[in-house]
Coordinates of N, CA and C in Angstrom, one line a residue:
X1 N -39.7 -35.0 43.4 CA -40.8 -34.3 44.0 C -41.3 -33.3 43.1
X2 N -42.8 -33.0 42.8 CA -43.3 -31.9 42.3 C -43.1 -30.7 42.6
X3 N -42.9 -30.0 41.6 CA -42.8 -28.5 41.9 C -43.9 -28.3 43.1
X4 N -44.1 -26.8 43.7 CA -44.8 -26.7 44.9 C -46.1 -25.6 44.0
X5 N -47.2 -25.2 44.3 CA -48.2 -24.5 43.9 C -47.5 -22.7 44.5
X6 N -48.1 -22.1 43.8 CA -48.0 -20.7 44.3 C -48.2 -20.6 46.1
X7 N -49.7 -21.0 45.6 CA -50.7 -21.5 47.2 C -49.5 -22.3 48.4
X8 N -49.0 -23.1 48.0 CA -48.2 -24.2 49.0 C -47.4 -23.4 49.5
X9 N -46.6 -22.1 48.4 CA -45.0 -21.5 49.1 C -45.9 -20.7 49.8
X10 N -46.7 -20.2 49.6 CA -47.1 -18.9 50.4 C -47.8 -19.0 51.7
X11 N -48.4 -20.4 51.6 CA -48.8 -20.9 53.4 C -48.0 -21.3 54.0
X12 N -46.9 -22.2 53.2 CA -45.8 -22.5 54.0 C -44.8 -21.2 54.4
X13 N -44.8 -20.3 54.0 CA -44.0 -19.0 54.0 C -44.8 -18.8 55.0
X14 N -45.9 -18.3 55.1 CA -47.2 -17.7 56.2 C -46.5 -18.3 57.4
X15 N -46.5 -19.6 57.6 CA -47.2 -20.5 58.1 C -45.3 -20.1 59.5
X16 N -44.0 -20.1 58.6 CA -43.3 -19.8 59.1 C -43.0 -18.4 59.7
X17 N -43.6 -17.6 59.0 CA -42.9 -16.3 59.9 C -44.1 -16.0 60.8
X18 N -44.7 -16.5 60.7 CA -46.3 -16.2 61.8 C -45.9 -17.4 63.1
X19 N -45.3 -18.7 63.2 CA -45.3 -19.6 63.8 C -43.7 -19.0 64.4
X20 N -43.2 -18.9 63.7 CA -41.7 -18.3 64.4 C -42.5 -17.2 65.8
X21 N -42.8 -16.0 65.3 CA -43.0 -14.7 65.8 C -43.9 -15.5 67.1
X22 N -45.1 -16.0 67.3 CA -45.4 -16.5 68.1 C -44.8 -17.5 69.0
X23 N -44.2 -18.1 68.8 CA -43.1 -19.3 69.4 C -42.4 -17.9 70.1
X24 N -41.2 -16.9 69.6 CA -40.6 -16.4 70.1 C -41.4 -15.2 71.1
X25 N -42.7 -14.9 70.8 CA -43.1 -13.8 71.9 C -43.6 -14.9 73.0
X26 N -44.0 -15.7 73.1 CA -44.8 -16.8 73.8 C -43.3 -17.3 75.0
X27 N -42.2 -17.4 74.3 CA -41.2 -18.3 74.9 C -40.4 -16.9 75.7
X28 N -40.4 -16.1 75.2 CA -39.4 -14.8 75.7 C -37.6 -15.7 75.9
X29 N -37.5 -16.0 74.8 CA -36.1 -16.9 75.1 C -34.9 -15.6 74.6
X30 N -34.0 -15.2 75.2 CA -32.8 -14.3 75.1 C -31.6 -15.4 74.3
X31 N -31.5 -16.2 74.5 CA -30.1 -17.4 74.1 C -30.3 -17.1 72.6
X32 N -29.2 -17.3 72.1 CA -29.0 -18.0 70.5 C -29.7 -19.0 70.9
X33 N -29.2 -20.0 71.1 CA -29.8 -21.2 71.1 C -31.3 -22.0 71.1
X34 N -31.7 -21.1 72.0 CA -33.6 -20.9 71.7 C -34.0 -20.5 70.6
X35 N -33.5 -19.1 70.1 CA -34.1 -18.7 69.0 C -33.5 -19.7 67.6
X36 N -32.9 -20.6 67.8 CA -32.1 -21.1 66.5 C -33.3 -22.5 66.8
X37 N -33.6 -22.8 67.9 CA -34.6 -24.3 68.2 C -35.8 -23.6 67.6
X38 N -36.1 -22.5 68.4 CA -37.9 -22.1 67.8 C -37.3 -21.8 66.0
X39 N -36.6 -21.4 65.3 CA -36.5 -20.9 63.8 C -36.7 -22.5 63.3
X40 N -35.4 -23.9 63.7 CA -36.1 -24.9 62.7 C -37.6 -25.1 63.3
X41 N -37.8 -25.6 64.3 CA -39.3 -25.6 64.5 C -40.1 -24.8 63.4
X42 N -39.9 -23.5 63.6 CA -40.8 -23.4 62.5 C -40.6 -23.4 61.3
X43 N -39.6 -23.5 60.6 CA -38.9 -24.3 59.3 C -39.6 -25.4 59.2
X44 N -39.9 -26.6 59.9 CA -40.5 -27.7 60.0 C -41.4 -27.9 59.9
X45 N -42.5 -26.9 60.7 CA -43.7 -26.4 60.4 C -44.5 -25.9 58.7
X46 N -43.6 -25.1 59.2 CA -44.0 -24.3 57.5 C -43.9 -25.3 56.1
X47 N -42.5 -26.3 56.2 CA -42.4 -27.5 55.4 C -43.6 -28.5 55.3
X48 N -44.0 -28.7 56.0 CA -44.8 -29.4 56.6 C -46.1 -28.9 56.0
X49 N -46.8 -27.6 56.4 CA -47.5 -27.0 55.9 C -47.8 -27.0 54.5
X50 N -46.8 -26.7 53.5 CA -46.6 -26.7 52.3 C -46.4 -28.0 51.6
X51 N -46.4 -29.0 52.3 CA -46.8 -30.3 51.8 C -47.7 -31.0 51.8
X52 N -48.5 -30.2 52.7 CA -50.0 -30.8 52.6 C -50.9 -29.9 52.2
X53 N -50.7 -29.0 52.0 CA -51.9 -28.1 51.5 C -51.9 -28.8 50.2
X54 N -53.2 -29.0 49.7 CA -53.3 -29.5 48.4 C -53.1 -28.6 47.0
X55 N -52.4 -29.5 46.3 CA -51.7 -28.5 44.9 C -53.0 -28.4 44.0
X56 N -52.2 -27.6 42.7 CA -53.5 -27.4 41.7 C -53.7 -29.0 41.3
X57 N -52.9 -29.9 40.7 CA -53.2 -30.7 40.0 C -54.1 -31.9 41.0
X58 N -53.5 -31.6 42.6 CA -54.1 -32.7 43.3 C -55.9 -32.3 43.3
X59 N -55.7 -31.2 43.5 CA -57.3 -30.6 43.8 C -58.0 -30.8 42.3
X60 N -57.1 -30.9 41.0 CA -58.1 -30.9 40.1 C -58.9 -32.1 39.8
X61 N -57.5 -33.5 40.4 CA -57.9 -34.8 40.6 C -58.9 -34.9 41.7
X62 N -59.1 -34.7 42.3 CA -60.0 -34.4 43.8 C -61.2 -34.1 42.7
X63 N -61.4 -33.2 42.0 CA -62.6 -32.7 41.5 C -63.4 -33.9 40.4
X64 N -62.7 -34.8 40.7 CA -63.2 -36.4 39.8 C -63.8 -36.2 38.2
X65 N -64.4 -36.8 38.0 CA -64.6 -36.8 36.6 C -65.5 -36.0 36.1
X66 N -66.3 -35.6 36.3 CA -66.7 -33.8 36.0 C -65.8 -33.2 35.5
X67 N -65.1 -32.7 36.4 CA -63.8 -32.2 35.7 C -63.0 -32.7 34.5
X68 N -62.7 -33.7 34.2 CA -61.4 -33.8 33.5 C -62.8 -34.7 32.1
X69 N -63.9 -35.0 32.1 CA -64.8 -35.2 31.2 C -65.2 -33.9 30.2
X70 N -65.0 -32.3 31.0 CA -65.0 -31.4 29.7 C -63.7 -31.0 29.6
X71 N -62.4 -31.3 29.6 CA -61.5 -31.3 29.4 C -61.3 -31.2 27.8
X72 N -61.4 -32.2 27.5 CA -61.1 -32.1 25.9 C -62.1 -31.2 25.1
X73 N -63.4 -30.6 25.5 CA -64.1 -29.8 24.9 C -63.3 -28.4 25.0
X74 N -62.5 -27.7 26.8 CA -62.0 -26.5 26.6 C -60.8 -26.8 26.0
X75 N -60.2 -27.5 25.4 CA -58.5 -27.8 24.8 C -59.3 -27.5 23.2
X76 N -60.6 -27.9 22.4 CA -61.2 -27.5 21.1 C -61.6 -26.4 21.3
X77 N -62.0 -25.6 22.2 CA -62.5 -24.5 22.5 C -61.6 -23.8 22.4
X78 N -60.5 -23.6 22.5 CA -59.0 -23.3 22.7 C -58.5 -23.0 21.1
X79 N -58.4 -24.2 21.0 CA -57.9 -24.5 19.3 C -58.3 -23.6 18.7
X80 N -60.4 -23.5 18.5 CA -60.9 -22.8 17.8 C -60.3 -21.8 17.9
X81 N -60.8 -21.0 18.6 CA -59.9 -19.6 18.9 C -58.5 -19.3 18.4
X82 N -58.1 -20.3 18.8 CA -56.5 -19.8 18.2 C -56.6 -19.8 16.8
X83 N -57.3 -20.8 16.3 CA -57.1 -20.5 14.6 C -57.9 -19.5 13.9
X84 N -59.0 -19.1 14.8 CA -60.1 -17.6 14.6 C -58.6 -16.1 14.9
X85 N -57.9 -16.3 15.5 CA -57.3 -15.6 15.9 C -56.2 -15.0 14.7
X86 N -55.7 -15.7 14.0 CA -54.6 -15.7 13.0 C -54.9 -14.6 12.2
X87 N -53.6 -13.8 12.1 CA -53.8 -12.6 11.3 C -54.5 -12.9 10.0
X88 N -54.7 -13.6 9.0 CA -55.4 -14.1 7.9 C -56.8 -13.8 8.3
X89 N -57.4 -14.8 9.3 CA -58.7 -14.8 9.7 C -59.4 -13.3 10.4
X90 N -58.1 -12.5 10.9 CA -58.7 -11.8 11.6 C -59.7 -10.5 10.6
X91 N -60.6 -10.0 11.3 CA -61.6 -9.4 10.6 C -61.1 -8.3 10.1
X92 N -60.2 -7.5 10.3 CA -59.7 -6.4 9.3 C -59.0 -6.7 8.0
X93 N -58.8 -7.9 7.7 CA -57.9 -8.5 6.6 C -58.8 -9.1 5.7
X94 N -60.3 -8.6 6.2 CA -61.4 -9.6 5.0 C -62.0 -8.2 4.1

C-alpha cells in the first residue's frame, strides 16, 4: 500500500476524533464497552476516510494530460536553475 498524503492522515485523524466525540455525546453510553464499540467505529471511520480522500499523485493523474505534458518543461526549468545556481556561475564570482 502507498504511503498516505499529509491531507489523508489529517482527515482521517479529523474524521476520528470529531466522529468519536459525537457518537459518544449523542449515545451518552457510561459502560467500557460502549465507549470501546463507538472508539473502533470511529477507527473505521476515520480509516475509511483516509482511504478515499484522493492522494497527491491520484489527483495529479485525475488532472490528465495537461498536467503531466508540461512536466518535462518544469524538470528543464529546474535543471536550468540548478546549474545557474552553482557557486562558479553565481554572479559574485564573475
Amino acid at each position: 500500500m502507498p504511503r498516505l498524503s499529509a491531507a489523508q492522515v489529517f482527515y482521517g485523524s479529523a474524521t476520528v476524533v470529531l466522529s468519536a466525540l459525537a457518537m459518544l455525546l449523542l449515545s451518552r453510553t457510561d459502560s467500557g464497552a460502549g465507549v470501546a464499540v463507538i472508539g473502533a467505529a470511529a477507527l473505521v471511520l476515520g480509516v475509511l476516510v483516509a482511504v478515499t480522500v484522493p492522494g497527491q499523485a491520484r489527483a495529479l493523474r485525475a488532472a490528465g494530460a495537461s498536467g503531466t505534458a508540461r512536466a518535462p518543461h518544469r524538470v528543464e526549468a529546474v535543471r536550468t536553475a540548478a546549474r545557474a545556481h552553482r557557486a562558479g556561475d553565481h554572479s559574485l564570482h564573475r
